[in-house]
mmCIF file of C-alpha atoms in Angstrom:
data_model
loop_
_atom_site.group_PDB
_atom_site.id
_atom_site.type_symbol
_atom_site.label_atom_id
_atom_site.label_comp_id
_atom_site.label_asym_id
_atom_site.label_seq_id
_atom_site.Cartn_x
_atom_site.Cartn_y
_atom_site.Cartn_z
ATOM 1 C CA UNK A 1 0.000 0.000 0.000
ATOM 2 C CA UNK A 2 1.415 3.422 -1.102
ATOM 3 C CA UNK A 3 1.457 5.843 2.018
ATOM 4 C CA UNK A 4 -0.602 9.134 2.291
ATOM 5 C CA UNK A 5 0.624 11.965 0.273
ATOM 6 C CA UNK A 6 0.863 15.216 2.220
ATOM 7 C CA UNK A 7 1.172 18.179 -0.301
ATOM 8 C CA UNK A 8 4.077 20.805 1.074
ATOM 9 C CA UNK A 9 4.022 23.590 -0.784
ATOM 10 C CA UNK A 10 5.647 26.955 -0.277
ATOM 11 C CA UNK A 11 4.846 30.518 -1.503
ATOM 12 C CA UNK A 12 7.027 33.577 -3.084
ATOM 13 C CA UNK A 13 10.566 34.023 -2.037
ATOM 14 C CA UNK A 14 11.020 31.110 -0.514
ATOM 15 C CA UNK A 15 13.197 29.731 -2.638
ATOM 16 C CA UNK A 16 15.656 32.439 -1.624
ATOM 17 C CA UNK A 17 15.771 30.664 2.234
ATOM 18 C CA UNK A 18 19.523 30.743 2.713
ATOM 19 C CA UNK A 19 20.166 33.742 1.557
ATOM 20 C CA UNK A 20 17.473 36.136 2.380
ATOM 21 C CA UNK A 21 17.282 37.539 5.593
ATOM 22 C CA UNK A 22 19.196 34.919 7.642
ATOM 23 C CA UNK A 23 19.019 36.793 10.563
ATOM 24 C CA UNK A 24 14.912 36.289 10.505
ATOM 25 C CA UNK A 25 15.148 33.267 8.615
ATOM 26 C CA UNK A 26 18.501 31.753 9.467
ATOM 27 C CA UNK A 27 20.486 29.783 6.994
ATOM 28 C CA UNK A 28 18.885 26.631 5.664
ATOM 29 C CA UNK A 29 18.260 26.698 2.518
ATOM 30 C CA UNK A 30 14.881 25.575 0.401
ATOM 31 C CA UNK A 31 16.675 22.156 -0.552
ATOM 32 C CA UNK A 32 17.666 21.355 3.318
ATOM 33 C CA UNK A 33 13.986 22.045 4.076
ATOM 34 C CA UNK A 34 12.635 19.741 1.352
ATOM 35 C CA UNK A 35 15.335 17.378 2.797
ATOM 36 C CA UNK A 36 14.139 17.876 6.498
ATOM 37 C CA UNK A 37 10.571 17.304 4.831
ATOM 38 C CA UNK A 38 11.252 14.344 3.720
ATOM 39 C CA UNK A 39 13.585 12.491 6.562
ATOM 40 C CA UNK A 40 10.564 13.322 8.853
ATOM 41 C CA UNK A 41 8.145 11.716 6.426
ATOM 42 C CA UNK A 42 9.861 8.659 5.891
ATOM 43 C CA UNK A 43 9.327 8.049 10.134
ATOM 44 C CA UNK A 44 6.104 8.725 10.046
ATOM 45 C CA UNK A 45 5.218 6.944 6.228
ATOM 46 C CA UNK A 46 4.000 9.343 4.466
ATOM 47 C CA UNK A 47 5.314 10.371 1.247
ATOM 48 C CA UNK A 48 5.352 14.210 0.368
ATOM 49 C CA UNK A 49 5.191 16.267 -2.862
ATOM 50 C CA UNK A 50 7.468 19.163 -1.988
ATOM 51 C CA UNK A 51 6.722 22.591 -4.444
ATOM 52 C CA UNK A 52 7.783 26.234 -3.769
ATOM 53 C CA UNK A 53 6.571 28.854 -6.164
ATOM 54 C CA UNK A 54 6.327 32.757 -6.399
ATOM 55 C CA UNK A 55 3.124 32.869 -8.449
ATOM 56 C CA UNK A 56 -0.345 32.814 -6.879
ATOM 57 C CA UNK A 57 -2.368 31.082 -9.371
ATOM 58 C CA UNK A 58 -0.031 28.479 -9.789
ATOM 59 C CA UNK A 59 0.411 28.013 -5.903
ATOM 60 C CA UNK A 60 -3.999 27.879 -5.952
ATOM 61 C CA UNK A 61 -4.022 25.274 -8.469
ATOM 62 C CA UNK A 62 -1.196 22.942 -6.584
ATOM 63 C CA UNK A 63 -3.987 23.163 -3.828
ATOM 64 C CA UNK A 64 -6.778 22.544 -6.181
ATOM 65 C CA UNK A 65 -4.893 19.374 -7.912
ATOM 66 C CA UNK A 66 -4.694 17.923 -3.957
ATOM 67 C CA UNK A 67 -8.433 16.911 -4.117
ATOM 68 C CA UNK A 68 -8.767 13.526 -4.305
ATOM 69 C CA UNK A 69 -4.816 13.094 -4.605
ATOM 70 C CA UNK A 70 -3.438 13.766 -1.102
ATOM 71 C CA UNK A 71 -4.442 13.320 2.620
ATOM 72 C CA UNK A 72 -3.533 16.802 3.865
ATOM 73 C CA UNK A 73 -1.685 19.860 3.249
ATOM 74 C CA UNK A 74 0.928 21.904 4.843
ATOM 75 C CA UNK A 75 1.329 25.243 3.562
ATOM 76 C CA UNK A 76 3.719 28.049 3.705
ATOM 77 C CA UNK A 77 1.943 30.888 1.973
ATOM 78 C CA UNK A 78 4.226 33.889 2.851
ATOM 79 C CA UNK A 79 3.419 36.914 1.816
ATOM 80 C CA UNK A 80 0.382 35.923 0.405
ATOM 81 C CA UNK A 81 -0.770 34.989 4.234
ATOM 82 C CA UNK A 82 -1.899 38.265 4.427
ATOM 83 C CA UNK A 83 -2.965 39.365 1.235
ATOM 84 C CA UNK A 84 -4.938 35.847 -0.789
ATOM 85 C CA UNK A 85 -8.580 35.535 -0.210
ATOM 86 C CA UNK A 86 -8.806 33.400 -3.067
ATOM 87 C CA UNK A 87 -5.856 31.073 -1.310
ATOM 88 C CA UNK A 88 -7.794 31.028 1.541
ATOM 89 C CA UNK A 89 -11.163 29.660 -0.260
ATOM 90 C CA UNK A 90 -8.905 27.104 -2.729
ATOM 91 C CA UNK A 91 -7.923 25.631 0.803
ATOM 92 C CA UNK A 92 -11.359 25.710 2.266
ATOM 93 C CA UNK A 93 -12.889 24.093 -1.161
ATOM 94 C CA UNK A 94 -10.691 20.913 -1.503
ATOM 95 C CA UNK A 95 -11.994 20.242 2.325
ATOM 96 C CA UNK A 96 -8.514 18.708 3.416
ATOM 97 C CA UNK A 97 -6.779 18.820 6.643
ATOM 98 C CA UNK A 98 -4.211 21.729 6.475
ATOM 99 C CA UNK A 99 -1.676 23.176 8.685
ATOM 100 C CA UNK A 100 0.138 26.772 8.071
ATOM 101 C CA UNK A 101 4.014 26.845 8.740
ATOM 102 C CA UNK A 102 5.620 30.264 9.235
ATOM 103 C CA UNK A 103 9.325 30.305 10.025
ATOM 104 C CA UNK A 104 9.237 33.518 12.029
ATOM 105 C CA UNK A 105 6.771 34.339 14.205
ATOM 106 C CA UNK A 106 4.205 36.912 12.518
ATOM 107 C CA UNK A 107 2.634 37.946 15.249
ATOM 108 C CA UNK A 108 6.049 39.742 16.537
ATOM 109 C CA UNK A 109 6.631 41.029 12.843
ATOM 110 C CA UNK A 110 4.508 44.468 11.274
ATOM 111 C CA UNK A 111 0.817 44.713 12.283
ATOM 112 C CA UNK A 112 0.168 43.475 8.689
ATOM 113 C CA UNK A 113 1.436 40.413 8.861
ATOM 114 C CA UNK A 114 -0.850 39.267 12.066
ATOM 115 C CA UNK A 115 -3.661 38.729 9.954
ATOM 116 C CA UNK A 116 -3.767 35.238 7.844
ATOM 117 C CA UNK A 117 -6.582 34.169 5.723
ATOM 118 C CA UNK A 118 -5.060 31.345 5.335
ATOM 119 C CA UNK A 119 -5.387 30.636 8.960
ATOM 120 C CA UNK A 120 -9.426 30.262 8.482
ATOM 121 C CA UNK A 121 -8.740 27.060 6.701
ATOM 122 C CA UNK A 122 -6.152 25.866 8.611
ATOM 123 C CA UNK A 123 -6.724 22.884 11.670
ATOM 124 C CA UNK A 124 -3.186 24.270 13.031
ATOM 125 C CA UNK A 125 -0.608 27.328 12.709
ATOM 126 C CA UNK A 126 2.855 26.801 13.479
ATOM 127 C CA UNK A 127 4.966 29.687 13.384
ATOM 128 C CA UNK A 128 8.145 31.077 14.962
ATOM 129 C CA UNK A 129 9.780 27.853 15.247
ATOM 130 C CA UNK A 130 12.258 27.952 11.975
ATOM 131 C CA UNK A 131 12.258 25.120 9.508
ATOM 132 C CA UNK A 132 11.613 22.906 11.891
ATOM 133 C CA UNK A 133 7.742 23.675 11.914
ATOM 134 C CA UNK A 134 8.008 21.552 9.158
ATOM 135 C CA UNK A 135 8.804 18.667 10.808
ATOM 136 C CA UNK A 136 6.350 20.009 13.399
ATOM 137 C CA UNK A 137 3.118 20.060 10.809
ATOM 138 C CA UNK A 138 4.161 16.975 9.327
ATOM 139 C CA UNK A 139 3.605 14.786 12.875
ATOM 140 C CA UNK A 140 0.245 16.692 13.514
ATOM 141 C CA UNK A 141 -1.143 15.908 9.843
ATOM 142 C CA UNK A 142 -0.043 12.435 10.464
ATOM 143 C CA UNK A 143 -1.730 12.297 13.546
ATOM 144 C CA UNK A 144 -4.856 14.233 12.164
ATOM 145 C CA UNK A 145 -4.933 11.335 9.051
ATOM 146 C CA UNK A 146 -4.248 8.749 12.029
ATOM 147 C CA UNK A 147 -0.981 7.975 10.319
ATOM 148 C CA UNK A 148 1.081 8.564 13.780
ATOM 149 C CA UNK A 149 -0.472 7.762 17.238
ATOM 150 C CA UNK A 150 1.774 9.614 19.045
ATOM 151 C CA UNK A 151 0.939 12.874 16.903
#
């Protein structure tokens, strides 16, 4: 039996983790994340599809494809957190478990960024905690899915 796939997908200027802003967003890059993604996946057997892109509509029809294709999502919308109403109802229409992963913690960042719509179709936020929220989101949609018992 092939294990759940949990879609992990990240928003714009991700892909510049590394580089951008280590002292927010410390060092790792995108790949060691997808890496980090993966090694925690394997112990709790799922399998992921890993995606990063800077363009909305693309990052609104990776959620749409997940219907009927994968057990849960865990999604790192960035900037468009704050901003994507229509992220927020893609989410909410493919009726999926989801959980939100910020590396910093918004809610000590600029007013703006406290608000997430993506948070009203979310089960679970993790923020604050660096890459490792990952990790973190990938245990609680495996215990969500009933994949992990200790989740």
């Amino acid at each position: 039996m092939e294990p759940p796939l949990i879609a992990v997908l990240n928003g714009p200027n991700l892909n510049l983790l590394g580089t951008r802003e280590p002292e927010k967003y410390g060092s790792a890059t995108l790949d060691d994340v997808e890496a980090l993604c993966a090694e925690a996946a394997e112990e709790l057997g799922l399998a992921i599809d890993f995606r990063q892109t800077n363009l909305e509509g693309e990052l609104i029809s990776w959620v749409q494809e997940c219907r009927g294709r994968a057990a849960g999502i865990i999604i790192n919308p960035a900037g468009y957190s704050h901003t994507s109403v229509a992220l927020m109802d893609a989410l909410l229409a493919v009726d999926l478990p989801v959980v939100e992963v910020h590396i910093t913690n918004i809610h000590r960042r600029e007013a703006f960024r406290h608000l997430s719509y993506v948070s009203r179709a979310a089960v679970g936020v993790i923020c604050g905690l660096g890459v490792g929220g990952y990790a973190l989101g990938l245990r609680a949609i495996a215990g969500i899915i009933g994949q992990d018992e200790t989740a």
